[in-house]
Backbone as CSV, one residue per row, in Angstrom:
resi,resn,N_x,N_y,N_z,CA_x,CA_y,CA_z,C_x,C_y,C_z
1,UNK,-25.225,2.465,1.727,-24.831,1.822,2.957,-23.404,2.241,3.309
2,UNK,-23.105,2.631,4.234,-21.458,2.935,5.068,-20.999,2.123,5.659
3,UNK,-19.881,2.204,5.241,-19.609,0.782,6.248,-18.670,1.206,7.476
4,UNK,-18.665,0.642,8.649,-18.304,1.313,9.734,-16.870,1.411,9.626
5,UNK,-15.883,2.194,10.697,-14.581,2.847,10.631,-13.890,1.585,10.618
6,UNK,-12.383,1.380,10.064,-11.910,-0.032,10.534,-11.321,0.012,11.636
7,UNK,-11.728,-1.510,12.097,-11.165,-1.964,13.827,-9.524,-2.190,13.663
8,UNK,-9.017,-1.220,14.513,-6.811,-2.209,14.751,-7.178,-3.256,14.860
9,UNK,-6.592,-4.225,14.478,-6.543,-5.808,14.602,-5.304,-5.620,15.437
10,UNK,-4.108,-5.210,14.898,-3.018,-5.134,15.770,-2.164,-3.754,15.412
11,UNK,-1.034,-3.337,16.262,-0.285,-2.196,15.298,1.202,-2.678,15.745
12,UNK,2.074,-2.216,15.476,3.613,-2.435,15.283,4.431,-1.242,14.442
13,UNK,4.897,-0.660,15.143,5.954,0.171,14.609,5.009,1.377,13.697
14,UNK,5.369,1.547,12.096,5.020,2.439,11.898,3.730,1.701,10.869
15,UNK,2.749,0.649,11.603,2.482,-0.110,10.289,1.138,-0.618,10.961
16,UNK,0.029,-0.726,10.708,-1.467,-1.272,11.728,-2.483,-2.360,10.745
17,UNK,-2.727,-3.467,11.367,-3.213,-4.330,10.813,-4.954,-3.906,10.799
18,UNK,-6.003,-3.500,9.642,-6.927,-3.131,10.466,-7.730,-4.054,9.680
19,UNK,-9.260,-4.214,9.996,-10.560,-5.018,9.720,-11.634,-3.882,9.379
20,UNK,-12.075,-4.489,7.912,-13.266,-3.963,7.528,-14.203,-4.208,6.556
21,UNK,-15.103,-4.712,7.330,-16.323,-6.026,6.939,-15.556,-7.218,6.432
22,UNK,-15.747,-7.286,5.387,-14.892,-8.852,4.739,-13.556,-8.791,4.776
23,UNK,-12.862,-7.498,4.439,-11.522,-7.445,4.050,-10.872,-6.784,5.182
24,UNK,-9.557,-7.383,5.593,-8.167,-7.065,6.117,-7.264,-6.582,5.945
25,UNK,-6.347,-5.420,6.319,-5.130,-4.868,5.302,-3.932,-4.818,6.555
26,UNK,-2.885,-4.526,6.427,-2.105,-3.844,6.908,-1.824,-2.753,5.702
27,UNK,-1.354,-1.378,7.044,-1.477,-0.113,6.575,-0.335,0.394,7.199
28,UNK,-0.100,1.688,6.632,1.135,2.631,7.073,0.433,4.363,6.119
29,UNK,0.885,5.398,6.563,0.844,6.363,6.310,2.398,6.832,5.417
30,UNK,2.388,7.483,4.733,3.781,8.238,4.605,4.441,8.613,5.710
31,UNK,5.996,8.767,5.838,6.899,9.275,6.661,7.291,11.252,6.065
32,UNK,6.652,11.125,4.864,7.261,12.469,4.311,6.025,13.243,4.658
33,UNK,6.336,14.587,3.890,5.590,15.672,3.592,3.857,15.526,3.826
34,UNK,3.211,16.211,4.403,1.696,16.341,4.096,1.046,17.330,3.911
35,UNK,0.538,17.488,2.982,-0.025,18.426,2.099,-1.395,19.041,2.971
36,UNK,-2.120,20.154,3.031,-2.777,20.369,3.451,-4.469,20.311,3.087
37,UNK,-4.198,20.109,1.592,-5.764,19.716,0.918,-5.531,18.773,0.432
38,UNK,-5.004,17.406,0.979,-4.697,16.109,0.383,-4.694,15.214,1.986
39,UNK,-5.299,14.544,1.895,-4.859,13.057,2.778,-3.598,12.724,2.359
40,UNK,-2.892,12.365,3.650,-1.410,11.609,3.646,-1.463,10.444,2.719
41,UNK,-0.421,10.628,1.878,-0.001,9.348,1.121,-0.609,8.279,1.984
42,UNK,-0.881,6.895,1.527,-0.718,5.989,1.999,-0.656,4.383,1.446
43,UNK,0.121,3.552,2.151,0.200,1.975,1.368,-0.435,1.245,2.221
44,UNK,-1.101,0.229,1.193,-1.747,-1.157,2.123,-1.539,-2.857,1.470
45,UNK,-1.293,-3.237,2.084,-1.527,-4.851,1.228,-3.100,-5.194,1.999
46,UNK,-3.944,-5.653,1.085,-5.648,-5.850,1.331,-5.463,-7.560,1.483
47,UNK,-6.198,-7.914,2.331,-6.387,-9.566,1.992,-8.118,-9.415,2.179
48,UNK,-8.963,-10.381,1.596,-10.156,-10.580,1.196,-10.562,-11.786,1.816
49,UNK,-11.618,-12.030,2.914,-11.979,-13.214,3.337,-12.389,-14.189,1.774
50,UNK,-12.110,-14.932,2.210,-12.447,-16.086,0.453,-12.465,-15.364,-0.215
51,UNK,-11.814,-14.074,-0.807,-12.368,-13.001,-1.761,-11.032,-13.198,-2.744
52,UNK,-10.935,-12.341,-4.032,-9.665,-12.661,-4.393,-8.169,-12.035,-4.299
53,UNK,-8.624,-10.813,-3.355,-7.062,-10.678,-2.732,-6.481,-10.895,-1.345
54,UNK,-4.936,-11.306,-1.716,-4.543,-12.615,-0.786,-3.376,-11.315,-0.973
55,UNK,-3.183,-10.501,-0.704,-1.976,-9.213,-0.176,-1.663,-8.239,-1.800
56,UNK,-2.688,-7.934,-2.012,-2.446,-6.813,-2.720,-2.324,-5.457,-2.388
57,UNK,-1.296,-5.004,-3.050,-0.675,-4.008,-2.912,-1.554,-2.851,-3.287
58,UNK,-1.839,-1.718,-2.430,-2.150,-0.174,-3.026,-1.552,0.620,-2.653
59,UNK,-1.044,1.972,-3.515,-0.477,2.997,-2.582,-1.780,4.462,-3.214
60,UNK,-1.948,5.100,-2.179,-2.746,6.684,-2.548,-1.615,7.412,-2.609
61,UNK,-0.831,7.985,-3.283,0.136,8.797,-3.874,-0.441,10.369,-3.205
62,UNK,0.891,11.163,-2.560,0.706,12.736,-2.272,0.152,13.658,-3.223
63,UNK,0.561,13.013,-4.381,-0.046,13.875,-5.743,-0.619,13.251,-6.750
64,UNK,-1.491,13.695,-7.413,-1.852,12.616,-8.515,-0.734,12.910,-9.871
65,UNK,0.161,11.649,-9.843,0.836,12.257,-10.966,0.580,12.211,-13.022
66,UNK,1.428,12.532,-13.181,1.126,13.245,-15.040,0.450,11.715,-15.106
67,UNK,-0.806,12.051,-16.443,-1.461,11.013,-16.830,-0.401,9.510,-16.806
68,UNK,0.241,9.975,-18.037,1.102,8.977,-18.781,2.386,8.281,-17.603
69,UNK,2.249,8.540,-16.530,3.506,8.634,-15.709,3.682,6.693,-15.385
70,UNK,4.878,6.321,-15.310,5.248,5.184,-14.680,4.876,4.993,-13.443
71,UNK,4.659,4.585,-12.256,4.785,4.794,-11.350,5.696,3.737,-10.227
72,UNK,6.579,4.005,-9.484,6.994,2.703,-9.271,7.237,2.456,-7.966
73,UNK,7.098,1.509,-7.536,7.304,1.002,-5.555,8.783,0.363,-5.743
74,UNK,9.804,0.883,-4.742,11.260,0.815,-4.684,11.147,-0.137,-3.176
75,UNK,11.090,-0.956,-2.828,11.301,-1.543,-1.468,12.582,-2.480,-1.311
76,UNK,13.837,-1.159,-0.881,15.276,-1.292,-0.566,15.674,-0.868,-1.594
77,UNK,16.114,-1.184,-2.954,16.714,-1.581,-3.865,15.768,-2.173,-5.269
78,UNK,14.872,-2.694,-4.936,14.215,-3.637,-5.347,12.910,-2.697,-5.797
79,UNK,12.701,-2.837,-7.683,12.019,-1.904,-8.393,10.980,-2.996,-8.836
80,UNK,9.672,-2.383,-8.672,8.202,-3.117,-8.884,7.780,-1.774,-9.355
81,UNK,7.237,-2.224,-10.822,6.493,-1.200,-11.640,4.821,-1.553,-11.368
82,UNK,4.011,-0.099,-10.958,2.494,-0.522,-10.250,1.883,-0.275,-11.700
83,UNK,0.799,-0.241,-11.564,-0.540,-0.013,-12.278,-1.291,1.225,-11.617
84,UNK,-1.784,2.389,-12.534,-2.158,3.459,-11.721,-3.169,4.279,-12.250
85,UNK,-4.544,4.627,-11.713,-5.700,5.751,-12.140,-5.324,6.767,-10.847
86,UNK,-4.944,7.690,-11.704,-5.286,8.976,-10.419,-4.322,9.088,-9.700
87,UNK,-4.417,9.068,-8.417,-3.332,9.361,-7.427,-3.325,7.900,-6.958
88,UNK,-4.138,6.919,-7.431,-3.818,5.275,-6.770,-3.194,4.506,-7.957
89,UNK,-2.025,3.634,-6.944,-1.707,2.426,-7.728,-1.780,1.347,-7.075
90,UNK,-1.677,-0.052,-8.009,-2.089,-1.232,-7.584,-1.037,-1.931,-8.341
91,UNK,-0.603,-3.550,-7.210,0.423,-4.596,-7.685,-0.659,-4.924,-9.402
92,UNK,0.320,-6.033,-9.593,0.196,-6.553,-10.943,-0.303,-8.047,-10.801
93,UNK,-0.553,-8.199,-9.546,-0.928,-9.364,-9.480,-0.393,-10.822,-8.458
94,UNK,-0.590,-11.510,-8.161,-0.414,-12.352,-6.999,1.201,-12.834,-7.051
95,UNK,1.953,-12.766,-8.225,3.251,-13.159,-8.580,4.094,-11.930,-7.585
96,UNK,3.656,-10.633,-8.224,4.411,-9.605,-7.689,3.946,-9.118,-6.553
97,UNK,2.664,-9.756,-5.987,2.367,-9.250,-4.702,2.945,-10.047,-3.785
98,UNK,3.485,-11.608,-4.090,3.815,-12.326,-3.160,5.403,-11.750,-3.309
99,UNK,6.409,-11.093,-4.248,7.362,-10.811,-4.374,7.602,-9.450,-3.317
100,UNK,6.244,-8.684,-3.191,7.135,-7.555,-2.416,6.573,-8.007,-1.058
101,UNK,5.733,-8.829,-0.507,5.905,-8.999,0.735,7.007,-9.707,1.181
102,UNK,8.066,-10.622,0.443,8.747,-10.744,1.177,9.765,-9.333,0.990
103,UNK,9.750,-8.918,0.189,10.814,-7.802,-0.044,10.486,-6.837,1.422
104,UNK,9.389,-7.030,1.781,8.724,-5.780,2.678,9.629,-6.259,4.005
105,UNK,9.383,-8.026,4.497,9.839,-8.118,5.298,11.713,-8.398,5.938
106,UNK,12.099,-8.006,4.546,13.662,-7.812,4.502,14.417,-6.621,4.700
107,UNK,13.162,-4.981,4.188,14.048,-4.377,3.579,13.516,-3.262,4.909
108,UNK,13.979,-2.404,5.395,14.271,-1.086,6.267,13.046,-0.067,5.738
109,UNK,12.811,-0.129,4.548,11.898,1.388,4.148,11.560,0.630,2.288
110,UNK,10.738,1.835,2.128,9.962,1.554,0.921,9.667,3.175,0.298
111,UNK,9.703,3.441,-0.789,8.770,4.483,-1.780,8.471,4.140,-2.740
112,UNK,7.730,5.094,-3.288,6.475,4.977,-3.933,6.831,6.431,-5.099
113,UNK,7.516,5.978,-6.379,7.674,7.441,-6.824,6.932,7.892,-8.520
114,UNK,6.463,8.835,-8.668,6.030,8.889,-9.717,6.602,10.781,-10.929
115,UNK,6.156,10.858,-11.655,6.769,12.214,-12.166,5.023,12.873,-11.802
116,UNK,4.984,14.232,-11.465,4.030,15.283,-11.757,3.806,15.647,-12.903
117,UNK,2.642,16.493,-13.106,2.228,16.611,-14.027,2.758,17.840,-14.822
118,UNK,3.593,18.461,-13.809,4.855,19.299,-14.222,6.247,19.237,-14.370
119,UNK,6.313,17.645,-14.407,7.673,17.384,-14.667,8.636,16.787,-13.485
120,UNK,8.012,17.437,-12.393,8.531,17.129,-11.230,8.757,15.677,-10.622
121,UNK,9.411,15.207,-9.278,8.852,13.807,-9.095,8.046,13.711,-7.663
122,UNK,7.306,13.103,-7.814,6.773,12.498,-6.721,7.256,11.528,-5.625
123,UNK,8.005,11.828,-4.657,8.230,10.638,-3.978,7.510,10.226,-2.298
124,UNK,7.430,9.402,-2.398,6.357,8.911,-1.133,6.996,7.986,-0.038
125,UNK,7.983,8.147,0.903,8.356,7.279,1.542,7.444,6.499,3.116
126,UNK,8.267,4.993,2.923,7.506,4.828,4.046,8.418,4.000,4.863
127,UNK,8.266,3.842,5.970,9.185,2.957,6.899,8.523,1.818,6.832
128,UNK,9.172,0.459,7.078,8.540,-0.611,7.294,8.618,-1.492,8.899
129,UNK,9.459,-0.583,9.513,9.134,-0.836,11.246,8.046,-1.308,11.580
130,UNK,7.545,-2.841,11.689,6.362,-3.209,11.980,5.657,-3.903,11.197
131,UNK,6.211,-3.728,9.700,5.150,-4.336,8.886,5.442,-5.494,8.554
132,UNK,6.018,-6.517,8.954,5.826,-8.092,9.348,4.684,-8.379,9.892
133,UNK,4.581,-7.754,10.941,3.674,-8.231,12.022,2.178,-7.540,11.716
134,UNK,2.119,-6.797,10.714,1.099,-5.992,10.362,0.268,-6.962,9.367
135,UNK,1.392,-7.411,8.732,0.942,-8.127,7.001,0.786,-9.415,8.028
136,UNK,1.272,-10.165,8.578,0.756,-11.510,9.482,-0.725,-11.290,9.472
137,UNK,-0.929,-10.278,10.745,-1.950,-9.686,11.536,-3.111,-9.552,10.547
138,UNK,-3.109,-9.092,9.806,-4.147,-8.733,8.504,-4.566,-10.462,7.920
139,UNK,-3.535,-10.881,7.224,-3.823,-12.591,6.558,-4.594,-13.408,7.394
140,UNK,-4.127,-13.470,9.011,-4.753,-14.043,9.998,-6.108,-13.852,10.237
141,UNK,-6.141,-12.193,10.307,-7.917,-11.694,10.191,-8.927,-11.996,9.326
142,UNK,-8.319,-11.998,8.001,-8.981,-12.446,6.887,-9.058,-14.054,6.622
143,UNK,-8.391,-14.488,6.709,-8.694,-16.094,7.325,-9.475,-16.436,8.490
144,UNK,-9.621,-15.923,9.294,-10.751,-16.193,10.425,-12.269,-15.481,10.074
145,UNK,-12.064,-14.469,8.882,-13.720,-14.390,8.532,-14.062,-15.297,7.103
146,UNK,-13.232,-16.229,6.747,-13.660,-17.177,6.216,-14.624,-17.976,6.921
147,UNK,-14.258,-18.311,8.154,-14.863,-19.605,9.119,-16.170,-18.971,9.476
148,UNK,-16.311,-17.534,9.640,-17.694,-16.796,10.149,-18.563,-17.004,8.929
């Protein structure tokens, strides 16, 4: 079964609230580099109608970095170590997911950095122009397909 493309709920700056089936996200693309046999980086906080995420964090990383690698989301100043298979990482859980949304809605920009599998680093930036109103926009959506 496929499930159809997601609907904008709303957009703002560099950041779009979208709907798809049960679940809600606000989204953003990278501001950096794009690779040509890779989809653009990208971050989302997911909310889940009655489901169990209430703004979890993912980022799809430009590269998949070295197995063993740290990976970490910097939003301003402010260091949150993710959880990561592959080129995706994920918050740690509802403590630190409720910690970087407000961080999100304080801070100017965000990355996402990890080491390659050659040593190198990975970094993934993103603007947060918008993403107040993105992360609202999303919670709101997903709370109204509770009631459906």
């Amino acid at each position: 079964m496929m499930l159809a493309a997601p609907a904008i709920v709303a957009a703002d700056g560099q950041w779009a609230a979208l709907a798809q089936g049960r679940t809600c996200e606000a989204a953003a693309k990278s501001v950096g580099v794009v690779y040509k046999d890779r989809p653009p980086a990208r971050a989302s906080l997911s909310f889940d109608a009655g489901g169990p995420r209430h703004g979890q964090f993912a980022a799809r990383l430009s590269r998949v970095p070295r197995t063993d690698a740290a990976v970490m989301l910097y939003i301003g100043a402010q260091p949150f170590l993710l959880m990561a298979r592959g080129d995706m990482a994920w918050s740690r859980g509802p403590r630190q997911e409720q910690a970087i949304i407000v961080a999100m809605r304080i801070s100017g920009g965000m990355r996402v950095e990890a080491r390659s599998p050659g040593g190198g680093r990975i970094v993934d930036r993103y603007s947060l122009d918008g993403a107040p109103l993105a992360i609202d926009a999303a919670a709101a959506c997903a709370a109204a397909l509770v009631n459906r």
